[in-house]
Short mmCIF file of C-alpha atoms in Angstrom, two decimals:
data_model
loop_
_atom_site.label_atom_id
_atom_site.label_comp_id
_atom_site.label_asym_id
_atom_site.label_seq_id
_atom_site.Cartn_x
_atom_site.Cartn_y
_atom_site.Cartn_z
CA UNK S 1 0.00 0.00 0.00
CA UNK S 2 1.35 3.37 -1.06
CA UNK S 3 1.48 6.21 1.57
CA UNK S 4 -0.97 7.93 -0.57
CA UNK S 5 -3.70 5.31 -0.28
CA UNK S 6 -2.96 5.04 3.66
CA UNK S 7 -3.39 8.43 4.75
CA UNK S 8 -6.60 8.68 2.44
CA UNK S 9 -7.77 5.83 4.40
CA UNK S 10 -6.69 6.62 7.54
CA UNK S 11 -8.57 10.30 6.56
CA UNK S 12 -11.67 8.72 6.27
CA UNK S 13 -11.42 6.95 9.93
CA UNK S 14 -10.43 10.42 11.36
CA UNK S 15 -13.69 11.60 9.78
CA UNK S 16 -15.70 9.10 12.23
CA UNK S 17 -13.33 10.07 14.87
CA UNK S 18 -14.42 13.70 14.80
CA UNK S 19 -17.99 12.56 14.70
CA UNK S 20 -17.53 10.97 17.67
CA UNK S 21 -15.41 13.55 19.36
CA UNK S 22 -18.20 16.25 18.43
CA UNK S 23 -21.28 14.42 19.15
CA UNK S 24 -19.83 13.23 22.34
CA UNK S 25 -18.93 16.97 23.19
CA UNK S 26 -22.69 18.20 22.20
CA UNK S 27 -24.76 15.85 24.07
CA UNK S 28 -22.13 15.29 27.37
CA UNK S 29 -21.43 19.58 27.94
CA UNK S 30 -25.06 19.86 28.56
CA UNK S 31 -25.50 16.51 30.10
CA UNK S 32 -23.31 17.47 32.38
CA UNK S 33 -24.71 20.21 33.92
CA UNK S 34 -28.22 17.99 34.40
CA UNK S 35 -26.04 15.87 36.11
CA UNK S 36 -24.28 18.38 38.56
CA UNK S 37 -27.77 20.19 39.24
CA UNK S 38 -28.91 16.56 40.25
CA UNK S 39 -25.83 16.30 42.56
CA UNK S 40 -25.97 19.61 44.24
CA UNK S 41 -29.71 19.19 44.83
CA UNK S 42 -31.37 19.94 47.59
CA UNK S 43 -33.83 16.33 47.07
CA UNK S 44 -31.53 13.64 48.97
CA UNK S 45 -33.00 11.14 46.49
CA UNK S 46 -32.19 13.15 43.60
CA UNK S 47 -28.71 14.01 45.01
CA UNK S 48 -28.07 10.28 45.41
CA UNK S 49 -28.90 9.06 42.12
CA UNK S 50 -26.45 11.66 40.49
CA UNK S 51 -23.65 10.88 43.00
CA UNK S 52 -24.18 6.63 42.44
CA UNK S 53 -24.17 7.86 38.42
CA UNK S 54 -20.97 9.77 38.85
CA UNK S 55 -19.34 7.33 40.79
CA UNK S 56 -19.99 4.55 38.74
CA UNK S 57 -19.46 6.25 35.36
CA UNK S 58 -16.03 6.99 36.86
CA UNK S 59 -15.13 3.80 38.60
CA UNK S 60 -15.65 1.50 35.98
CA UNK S 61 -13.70 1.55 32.48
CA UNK S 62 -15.03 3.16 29.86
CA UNK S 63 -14.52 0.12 27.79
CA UNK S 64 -16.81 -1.56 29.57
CA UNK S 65 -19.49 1.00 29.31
CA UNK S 66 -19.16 0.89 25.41
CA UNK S 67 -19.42 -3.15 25.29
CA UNK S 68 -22.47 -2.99 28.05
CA UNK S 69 -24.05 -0.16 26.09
CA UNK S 70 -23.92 -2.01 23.07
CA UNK S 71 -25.05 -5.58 24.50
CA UNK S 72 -27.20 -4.54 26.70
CA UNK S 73 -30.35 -4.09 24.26
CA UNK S 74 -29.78 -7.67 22.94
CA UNK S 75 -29.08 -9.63 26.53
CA UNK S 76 -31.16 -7.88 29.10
CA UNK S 77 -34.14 -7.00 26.58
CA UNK S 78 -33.36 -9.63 23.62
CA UNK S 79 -33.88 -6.72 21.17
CA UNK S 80 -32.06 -6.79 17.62
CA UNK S 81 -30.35 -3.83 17.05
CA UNK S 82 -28.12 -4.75 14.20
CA UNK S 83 -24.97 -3.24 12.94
CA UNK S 84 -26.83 0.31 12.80
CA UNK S 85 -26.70 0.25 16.37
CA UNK S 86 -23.00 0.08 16.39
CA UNK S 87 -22.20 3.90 16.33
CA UNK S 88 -25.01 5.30 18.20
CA UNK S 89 -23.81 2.78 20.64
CA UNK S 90 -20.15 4.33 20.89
CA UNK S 91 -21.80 7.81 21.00
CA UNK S 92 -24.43 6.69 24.10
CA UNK S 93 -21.53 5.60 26.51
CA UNK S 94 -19.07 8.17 25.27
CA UNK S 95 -21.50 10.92 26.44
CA UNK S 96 -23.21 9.30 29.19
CA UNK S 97 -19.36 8.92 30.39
CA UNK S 98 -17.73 12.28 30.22
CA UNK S 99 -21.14 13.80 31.40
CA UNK S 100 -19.99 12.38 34.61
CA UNK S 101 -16.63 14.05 34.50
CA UNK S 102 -18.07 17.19 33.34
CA UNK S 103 -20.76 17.45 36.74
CA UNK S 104 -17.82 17.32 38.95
CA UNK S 105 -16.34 19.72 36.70
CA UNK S 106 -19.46 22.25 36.74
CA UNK S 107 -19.75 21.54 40.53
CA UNK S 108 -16.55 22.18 41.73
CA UNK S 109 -16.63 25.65 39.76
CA UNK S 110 -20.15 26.44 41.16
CA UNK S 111 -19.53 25.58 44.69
CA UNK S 112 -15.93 27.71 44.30
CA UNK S 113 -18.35 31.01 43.46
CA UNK S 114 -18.04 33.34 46.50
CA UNK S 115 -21.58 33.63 48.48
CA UNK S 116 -21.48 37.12 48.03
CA UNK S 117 -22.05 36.68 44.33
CA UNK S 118 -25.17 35.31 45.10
CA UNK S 119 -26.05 37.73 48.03
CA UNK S 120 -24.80 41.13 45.08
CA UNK S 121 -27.72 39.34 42.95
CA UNK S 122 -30.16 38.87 45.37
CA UNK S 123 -30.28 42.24 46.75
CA UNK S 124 -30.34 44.09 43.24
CA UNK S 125 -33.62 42.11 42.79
CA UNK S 126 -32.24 39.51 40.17
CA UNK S 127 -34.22 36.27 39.44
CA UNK S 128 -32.66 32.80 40.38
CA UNK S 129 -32.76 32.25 36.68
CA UNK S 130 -30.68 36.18 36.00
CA UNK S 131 -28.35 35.35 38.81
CA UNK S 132 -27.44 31.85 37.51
CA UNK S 133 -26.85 32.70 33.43
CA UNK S 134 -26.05 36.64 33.88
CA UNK S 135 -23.99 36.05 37.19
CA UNK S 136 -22.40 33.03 38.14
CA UNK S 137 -22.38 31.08 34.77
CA UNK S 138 -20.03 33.42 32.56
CA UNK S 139 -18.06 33.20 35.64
CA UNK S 140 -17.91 29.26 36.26
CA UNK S 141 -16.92 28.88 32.52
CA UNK S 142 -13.78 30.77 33.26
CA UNK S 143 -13.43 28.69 36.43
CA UNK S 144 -13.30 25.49 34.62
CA UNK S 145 -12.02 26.03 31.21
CA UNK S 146 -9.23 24.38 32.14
CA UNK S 147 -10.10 21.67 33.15
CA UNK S 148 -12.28 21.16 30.41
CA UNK S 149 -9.66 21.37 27.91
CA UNK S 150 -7.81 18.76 29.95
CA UNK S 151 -11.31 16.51 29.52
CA UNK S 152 -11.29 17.26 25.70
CA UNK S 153 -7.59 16.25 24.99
CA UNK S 154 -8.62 13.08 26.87
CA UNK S 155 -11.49 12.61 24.52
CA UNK S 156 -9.79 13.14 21.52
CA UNK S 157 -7.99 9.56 22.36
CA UNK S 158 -10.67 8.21 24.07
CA UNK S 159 -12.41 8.31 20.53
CA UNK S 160 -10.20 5.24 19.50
CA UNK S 161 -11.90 3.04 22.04
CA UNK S 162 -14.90 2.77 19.47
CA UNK S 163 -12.43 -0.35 18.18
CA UNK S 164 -13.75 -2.50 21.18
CA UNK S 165 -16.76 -2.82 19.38
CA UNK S 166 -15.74 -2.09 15.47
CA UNK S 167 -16.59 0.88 14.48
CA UNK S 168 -14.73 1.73 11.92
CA UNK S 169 -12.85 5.24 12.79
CA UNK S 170 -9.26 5.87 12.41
CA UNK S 171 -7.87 3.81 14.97
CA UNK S 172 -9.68 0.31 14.10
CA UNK S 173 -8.72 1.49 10.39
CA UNK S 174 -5.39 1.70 11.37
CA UNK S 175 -4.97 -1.47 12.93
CA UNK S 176 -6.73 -3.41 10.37
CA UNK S 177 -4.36 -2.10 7.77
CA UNK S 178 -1.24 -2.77 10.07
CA UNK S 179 -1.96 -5.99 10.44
CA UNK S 180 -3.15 -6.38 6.89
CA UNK S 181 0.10 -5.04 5.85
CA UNK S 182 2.70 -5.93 8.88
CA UNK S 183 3.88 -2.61 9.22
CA UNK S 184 3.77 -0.26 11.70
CA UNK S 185 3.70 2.57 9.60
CA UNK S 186 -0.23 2.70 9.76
CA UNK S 187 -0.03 3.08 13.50
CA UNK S 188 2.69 5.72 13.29
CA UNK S 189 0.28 8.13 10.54
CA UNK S 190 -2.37 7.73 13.26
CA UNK S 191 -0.52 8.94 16.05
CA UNK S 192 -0.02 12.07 13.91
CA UNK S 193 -3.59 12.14 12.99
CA UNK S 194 -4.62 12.30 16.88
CA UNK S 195 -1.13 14.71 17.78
CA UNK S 196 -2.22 17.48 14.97
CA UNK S 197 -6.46 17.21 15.93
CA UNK S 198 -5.15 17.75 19.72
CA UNK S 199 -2.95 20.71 18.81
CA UNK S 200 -5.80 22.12 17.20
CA UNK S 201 -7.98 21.50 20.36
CA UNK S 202 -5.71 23.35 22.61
CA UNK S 203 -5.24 25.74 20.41
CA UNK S 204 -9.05 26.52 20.35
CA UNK S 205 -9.23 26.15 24.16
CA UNK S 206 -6.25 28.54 24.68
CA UNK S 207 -7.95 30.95 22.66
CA UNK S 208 -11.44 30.23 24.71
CA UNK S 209 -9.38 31.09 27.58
CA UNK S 210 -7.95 34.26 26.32
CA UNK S 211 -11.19 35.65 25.76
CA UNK S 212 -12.19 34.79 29.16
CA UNK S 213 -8.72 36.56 30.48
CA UNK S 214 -10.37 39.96 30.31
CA UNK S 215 -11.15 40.06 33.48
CA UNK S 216 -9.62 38.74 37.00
CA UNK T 1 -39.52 69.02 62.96
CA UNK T 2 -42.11 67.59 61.10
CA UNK T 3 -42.92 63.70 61.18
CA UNK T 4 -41.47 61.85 58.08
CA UNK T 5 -43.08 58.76 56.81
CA UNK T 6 -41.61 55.62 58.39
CA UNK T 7 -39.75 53.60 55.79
CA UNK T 8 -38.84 50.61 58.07
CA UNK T 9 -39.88 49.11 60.91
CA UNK T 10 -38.82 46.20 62.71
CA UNK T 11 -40.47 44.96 66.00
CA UNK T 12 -39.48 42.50 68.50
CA UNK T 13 -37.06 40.87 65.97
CA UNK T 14 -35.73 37.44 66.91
CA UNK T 15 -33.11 35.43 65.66
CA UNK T 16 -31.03 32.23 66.88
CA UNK T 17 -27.98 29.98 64.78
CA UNK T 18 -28.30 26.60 65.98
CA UNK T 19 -29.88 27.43 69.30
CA UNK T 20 -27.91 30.20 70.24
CA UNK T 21 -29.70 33.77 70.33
CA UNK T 22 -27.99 36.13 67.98
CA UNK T 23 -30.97 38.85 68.21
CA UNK T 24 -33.23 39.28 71.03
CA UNK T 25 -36.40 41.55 71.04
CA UNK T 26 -35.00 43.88 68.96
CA UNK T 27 -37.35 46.97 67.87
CA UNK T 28 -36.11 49.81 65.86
CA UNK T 29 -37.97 52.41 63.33
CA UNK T 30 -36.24 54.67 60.92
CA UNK T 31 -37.76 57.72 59.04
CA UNK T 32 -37.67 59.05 56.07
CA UNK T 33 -34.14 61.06 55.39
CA UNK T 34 -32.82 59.37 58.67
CA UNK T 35 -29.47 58.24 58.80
CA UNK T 36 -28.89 55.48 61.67
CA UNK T 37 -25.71 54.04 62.79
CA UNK T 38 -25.53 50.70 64.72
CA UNK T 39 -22.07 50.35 66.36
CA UNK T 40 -21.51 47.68 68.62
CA UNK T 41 -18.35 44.78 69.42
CA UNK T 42 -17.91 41.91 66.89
CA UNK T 43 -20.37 39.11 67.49
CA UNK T 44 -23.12 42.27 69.17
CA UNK T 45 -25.57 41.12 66.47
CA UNK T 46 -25.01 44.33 64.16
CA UNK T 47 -24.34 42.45 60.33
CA UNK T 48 -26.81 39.70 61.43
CA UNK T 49 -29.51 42.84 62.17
CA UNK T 50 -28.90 44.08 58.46
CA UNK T 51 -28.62 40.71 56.87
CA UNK T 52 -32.23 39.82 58.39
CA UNK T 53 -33.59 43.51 57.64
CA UNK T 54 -32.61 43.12 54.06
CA UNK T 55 -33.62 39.27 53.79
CA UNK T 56 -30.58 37.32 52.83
CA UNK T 57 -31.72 35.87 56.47
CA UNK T 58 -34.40 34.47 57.77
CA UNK T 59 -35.73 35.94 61.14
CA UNK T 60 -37.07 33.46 63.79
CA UNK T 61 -39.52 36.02 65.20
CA UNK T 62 -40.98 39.35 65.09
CA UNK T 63 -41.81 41.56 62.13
CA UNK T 64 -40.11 43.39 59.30
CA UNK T 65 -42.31 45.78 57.51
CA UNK T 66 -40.94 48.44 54.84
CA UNK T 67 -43.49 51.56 53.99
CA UNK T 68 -46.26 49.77 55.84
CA UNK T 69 -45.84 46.48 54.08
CA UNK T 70 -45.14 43.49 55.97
CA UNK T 71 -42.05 41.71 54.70
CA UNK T 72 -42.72 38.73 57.60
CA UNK T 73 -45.24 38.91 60.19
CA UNK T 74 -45.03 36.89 63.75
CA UNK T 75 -47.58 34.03 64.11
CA UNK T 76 -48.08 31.42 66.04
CA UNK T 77 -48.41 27.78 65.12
CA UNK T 78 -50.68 24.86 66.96
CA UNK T 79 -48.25 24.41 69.48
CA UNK T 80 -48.12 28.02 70.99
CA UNK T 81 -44.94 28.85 69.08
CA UNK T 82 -43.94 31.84 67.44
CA UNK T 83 -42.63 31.64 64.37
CA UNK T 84 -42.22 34.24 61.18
CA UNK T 85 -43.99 34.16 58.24
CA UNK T 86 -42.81 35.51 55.44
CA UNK T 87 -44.28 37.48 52.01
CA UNK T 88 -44.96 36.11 48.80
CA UNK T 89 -42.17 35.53 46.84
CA UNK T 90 -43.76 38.24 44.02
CA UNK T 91 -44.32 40.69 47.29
CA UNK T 92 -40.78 40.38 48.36
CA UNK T 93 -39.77 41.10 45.14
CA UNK T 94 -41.50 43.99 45.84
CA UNK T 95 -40.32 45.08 49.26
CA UNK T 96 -36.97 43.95 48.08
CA UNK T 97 -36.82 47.21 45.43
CA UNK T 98 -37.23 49.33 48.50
CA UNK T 99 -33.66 49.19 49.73
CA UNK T 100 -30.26 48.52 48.60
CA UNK T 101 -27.18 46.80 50.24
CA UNK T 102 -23.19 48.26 50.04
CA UNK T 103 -21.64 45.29 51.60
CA UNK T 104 -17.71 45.06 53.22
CA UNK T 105 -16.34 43.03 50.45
CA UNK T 106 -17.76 44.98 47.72
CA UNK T 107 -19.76 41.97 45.82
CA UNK T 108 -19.30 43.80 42.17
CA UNK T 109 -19.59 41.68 39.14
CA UNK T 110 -16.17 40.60 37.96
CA UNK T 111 -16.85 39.69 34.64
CA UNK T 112 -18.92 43.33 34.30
CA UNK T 113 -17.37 46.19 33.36
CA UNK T 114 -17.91 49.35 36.11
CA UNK T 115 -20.53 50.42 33.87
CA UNK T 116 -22.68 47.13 33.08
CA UNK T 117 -22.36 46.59 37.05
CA UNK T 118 -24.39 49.65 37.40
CA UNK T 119 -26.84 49.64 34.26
CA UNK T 120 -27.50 45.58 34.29
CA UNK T 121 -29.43 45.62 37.45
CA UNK T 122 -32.05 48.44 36.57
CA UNK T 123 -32.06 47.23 32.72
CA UNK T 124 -32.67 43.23 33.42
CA UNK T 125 -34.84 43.97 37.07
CA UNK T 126 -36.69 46.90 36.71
CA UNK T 127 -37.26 46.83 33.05
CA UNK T 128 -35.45 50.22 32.69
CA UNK T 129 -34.47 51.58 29.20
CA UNK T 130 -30.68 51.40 28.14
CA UNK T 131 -30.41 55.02 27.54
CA UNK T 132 -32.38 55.67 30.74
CA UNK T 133 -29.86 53.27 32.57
CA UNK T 134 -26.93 54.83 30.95
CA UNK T 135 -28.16 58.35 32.04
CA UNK T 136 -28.45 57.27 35.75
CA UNK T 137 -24.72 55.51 35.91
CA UNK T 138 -22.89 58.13 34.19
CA UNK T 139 -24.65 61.30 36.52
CA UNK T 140 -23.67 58.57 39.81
CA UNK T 141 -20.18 58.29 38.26
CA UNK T 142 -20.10 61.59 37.87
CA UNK T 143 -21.31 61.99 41.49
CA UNK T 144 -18.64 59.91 42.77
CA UNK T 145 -15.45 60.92 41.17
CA UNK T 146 -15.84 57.59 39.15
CA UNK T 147 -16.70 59.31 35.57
CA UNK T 148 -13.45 58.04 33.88
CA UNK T 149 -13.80 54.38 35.11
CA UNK T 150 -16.86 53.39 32.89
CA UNK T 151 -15.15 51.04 30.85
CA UNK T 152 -12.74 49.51 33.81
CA UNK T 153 -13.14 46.21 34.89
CA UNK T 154 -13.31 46.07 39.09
CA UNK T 155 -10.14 43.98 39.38
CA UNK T 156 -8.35 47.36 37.96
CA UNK T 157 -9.84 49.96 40.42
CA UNK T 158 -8.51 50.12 44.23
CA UNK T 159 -10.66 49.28 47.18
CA UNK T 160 -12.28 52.64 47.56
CA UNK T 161 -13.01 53.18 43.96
CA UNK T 162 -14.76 49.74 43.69
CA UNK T 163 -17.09 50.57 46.94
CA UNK T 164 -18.16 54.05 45.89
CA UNK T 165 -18.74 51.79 42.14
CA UNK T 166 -20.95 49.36 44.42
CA UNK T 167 -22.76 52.55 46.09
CA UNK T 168 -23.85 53.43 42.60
CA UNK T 169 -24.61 50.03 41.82
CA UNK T 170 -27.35 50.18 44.80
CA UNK T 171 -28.23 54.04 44.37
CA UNK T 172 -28.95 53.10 40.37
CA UNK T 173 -32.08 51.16 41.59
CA UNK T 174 -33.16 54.21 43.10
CA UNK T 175 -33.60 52.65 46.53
CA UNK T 176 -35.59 54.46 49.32
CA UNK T 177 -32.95 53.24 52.10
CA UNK T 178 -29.53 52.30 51.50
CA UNK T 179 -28.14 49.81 54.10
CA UNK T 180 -24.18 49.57 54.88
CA UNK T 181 -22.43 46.64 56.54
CA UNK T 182 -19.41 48.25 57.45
CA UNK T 183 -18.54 49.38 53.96
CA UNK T 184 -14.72 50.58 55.36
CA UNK T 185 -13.81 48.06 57.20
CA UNK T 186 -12.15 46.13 54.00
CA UNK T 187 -10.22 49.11 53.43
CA UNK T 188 -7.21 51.38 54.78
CA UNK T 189 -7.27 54.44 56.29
CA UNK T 190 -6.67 56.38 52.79
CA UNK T 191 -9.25 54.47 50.73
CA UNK T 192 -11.49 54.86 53.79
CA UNK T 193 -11.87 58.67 53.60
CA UNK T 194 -13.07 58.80 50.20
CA UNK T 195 -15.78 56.20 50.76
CA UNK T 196 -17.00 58.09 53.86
CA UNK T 197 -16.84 61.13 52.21
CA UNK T 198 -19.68 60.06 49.52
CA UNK T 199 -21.73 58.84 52.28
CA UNK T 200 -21.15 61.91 54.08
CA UNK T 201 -22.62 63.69 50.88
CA UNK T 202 -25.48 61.00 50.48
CA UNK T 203 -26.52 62.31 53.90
CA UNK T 204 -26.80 65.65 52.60
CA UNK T 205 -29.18 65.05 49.80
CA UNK T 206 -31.03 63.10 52.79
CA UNK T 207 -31.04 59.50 51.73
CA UNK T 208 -32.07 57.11 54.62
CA UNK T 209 -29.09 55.22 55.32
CA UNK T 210 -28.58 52.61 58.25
CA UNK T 211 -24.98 52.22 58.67
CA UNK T 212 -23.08 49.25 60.38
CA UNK T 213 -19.89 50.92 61.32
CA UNK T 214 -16.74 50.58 63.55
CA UNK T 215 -15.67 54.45 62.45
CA UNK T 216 -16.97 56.59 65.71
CA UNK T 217 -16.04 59.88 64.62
CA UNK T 218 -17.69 59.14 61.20
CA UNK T 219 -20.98 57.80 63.26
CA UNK T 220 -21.01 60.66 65.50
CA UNK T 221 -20.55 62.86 62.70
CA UNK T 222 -23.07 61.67 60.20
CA UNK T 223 -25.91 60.39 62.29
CA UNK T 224 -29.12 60.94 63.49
CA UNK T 225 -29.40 58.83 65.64
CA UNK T 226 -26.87 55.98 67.09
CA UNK T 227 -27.89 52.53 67.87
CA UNK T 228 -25.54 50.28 70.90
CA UNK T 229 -25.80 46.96 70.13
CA UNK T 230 -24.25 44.17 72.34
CA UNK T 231 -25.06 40.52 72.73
CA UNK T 232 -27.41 40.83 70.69
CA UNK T 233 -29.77 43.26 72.18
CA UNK T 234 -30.19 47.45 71.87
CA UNK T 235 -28.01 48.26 75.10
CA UNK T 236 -28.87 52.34 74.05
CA UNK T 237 -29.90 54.32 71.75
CA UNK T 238 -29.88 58.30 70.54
CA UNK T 239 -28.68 61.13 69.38
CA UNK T 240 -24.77 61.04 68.65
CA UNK T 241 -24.87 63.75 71.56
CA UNK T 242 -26.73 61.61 74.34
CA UNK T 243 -24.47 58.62 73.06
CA UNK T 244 -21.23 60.51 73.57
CA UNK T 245 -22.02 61.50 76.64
CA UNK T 246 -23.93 58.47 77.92
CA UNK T 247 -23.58 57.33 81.72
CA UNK T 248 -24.01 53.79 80.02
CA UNK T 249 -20.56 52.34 81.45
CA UNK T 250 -20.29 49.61 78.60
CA UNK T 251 -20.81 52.23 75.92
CA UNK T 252 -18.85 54.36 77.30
CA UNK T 253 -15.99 51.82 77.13
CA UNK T 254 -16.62 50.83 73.65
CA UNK T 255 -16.31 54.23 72.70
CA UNK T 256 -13.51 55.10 74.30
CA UNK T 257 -11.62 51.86 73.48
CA UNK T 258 -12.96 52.73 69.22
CA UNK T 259 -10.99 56.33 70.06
CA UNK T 260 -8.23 55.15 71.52
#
């Protein structure tokens, strides 16, 4: 196989690979913050249920997840799901996953907002709904932004995990074609695949945080 | 001296932390144009007083009413017990727009420039136009030796500048009494003068202001009337004259230990 053909091929695995990335990102972000409402509830039940979620979304491998995720429908409720299944699968446990990590994420930055913030918004007559988007969310984003980014660059190689249960983005490609081939070279373009898509997610991150470095 | 319209009044105002009184029986009225200090030893129940007269807490008994409306009423429940029951949330709201808060730490909006701290509230709460908003910041700024600082961001002003920005934050919504707990106390002697100065001139223009302070000469200065509070009940109350010259030994002490 020609280098040519390989990094085509590899290019159309990377394509999946975003997919994944950016779905997971879209449905988890928001996710999330459900979650981290749930935890920081004042309902004991509801706080409970989101702090069993979070700890077992984070205590067991994500690997597992996917493989449960995608089994599940077939042994616990017999149901066919067929090969179409496969992807929505990946994108399911991806985002039920990092939702997790993104509550404690959104918690920890909402818990870290001074009372006073609150106690400003109260007194100038501002709804719970005004204080919470106007107020403290602009400022929690700049709280956790970095440790979002970390969470992203995480993702970004988290994506190749969709091999456990073949769907076909860059990283399965990749190691179908090495061992097709017996070469490593596959392996080696992919590493540069996921190296160049993470310097462009840091890059965009850095510049998230630079626009959020207007203030202290 | 004619009578002016009583703005607040509280009566027999309770209020415990985990079983231990904070506030006993505590009555106090204040007119219209009034300024009030309460001075009193840490822990004598002052901030606690302000925090429940301007609701971020809860009082365990008595009544709050502003301009005749009752903010909480005392009533009793099966048992004989006392207890406070509060407004409506949409009355509140209401009685809320009454008064404003300066606290010690300042509270501005970080992310907000100095002027979107002072035009957000009155745009987003009371529905006021932008122009309208804009008109009211710049004459407060302009008021407060702040006109140059519209487009500063509070991390970039000193101490004083950012409390006389959070005194035109509160003054924007065009409250009727403007509450201070200790608004000097975060700062040092310097920035302290120019913050006492503007509420020196906000007396002037008679604006009711109850003042939690630990600056006597300021209290004795600007006041109409000076409230002792220790252990969480009125030990004395008057004019800055009578409480100057008070045989009260205990407030007599304080004083003399604030002067010292």
């Amino acid at each position: 196989m020609d280098f040519f053909t390989l990094v085509t091929q590899l290019a159309e695995g990377f394509i999946l690979t975003v997919e994944i990335f950016v779905l997971t990102l879209l449905f988890s972000l928001p996710l999330g913050m459900i979650v981290a409402f749930g935890r920081m509830s004042k309902n004991t039940i509801i706080r409970g249920i989101a702090k069993a979620y979070i700890s077992i979304m984070r205590g067991t491998p994500l690997m597992l997840q996917i493989i449960v995720v995608y089994f599940a429908p077939y042994y616990v409720f017999e149901l066919q799901m067929g090969r179409g299944y496969r992807f929505p699968a990946v994108i399911i446990a991806f985002a039920i996953n990092y939702a997790a990590y993104f509550a404690e994420i959104y918690r920890s930055g909402i818990e870290s907002m001074p009372v006073g913030q609150y106690e400003a918004a109260e007194i100038l007559g501002y709804s719970k709904s005004q204080t919470f988007f106007k107020i403290i969310l602009p400022q929690v984003i700049k709280r956790v932004l970095p440790s979002i980014t970390n969470e992203t660059i995480t993702l970004v190689k988290d994506t190749s995990m969709a091999f456990t249960i073949s769907v076909a983005e860059m990283f399965t490609i990749a190691q179908e074609i090495s061992a097709g081939s017996t070469s490593i070279m596959p392996l080696m373009v992919a590493g540069v695949f996921y190296y160049i898509f993470n310097l462009i997610v840091a890059t965009v991150m850095e510049y998230l945080e630079k626009r959020f470095a207007y203030y202290r | 001296m004619e009578r002016q319209e009583i703005l607040l009044e509280m009566n027999h105002v309770e209020k415990a932390f985990d079983g231990n009184g904070v506030l006993e029986d505590i009555s106090l009225q204040v007119r219209e144009g009034e300024v009030v200090s309460i001075i009193g030893p840490s822990g004598s129940g002052k901030s606690t007083l302000l925090r429940c007269a301007t609701l971020l807490e809860k009082m365990d008994g008595g009544e709050l009413i502003y301009l005749g409306k009752h903010a909480c009423r005392q009533e009793q429940d099966k048992a004989g017990n006392s207890y406070c029951s509060y407004a409506s949330k949409a009355e509140l709201r209401e009685i809320r727009k009454s008064f404003g808060l300066v606290f010690q730490n300042f509270n501005l909006f970080p992310h907000y420039s100095v002027l979107k701290n002072i035009i957000d509230a009155p745009m987003s709460v009371d529905k006021v136009s932008k122009a309208e908003a804009i008109a009211r910041a710049e004459k407060l700024l302009a008021q407060l030796g702040l006109e140059d600082k519209a487009d500063s961001y509070p991390y970039q002003l000193s101490g004083g500048q950012q409390q006389r920005v959070s005194i035109a934050r509160a003054l924007a919504l065009q409250p009727k009494i403007l509450f201070f707990d200790e608004p000097t106390s975060a700062l040092d002697p310097e920035l302290t003068v120019e913050v006492l100065k503007v509420i020196r001139q906000l007396a002037k223009e008679h604006m009711t202001m109850i003042i939690v302070t630990h600056e006597m000469q300021f209290a004795r200065e600007v006041s109409d009337r000076i409230i002792f509070m220790e252990q969480g009940v009125i030990v004395e109350q008057g004019s800055p004259d009578e409480i100057f010259a008070t045989d009260n030994h205990r407030v007599r002490e304080f004083i003399g230990k604030m002067n010292a």
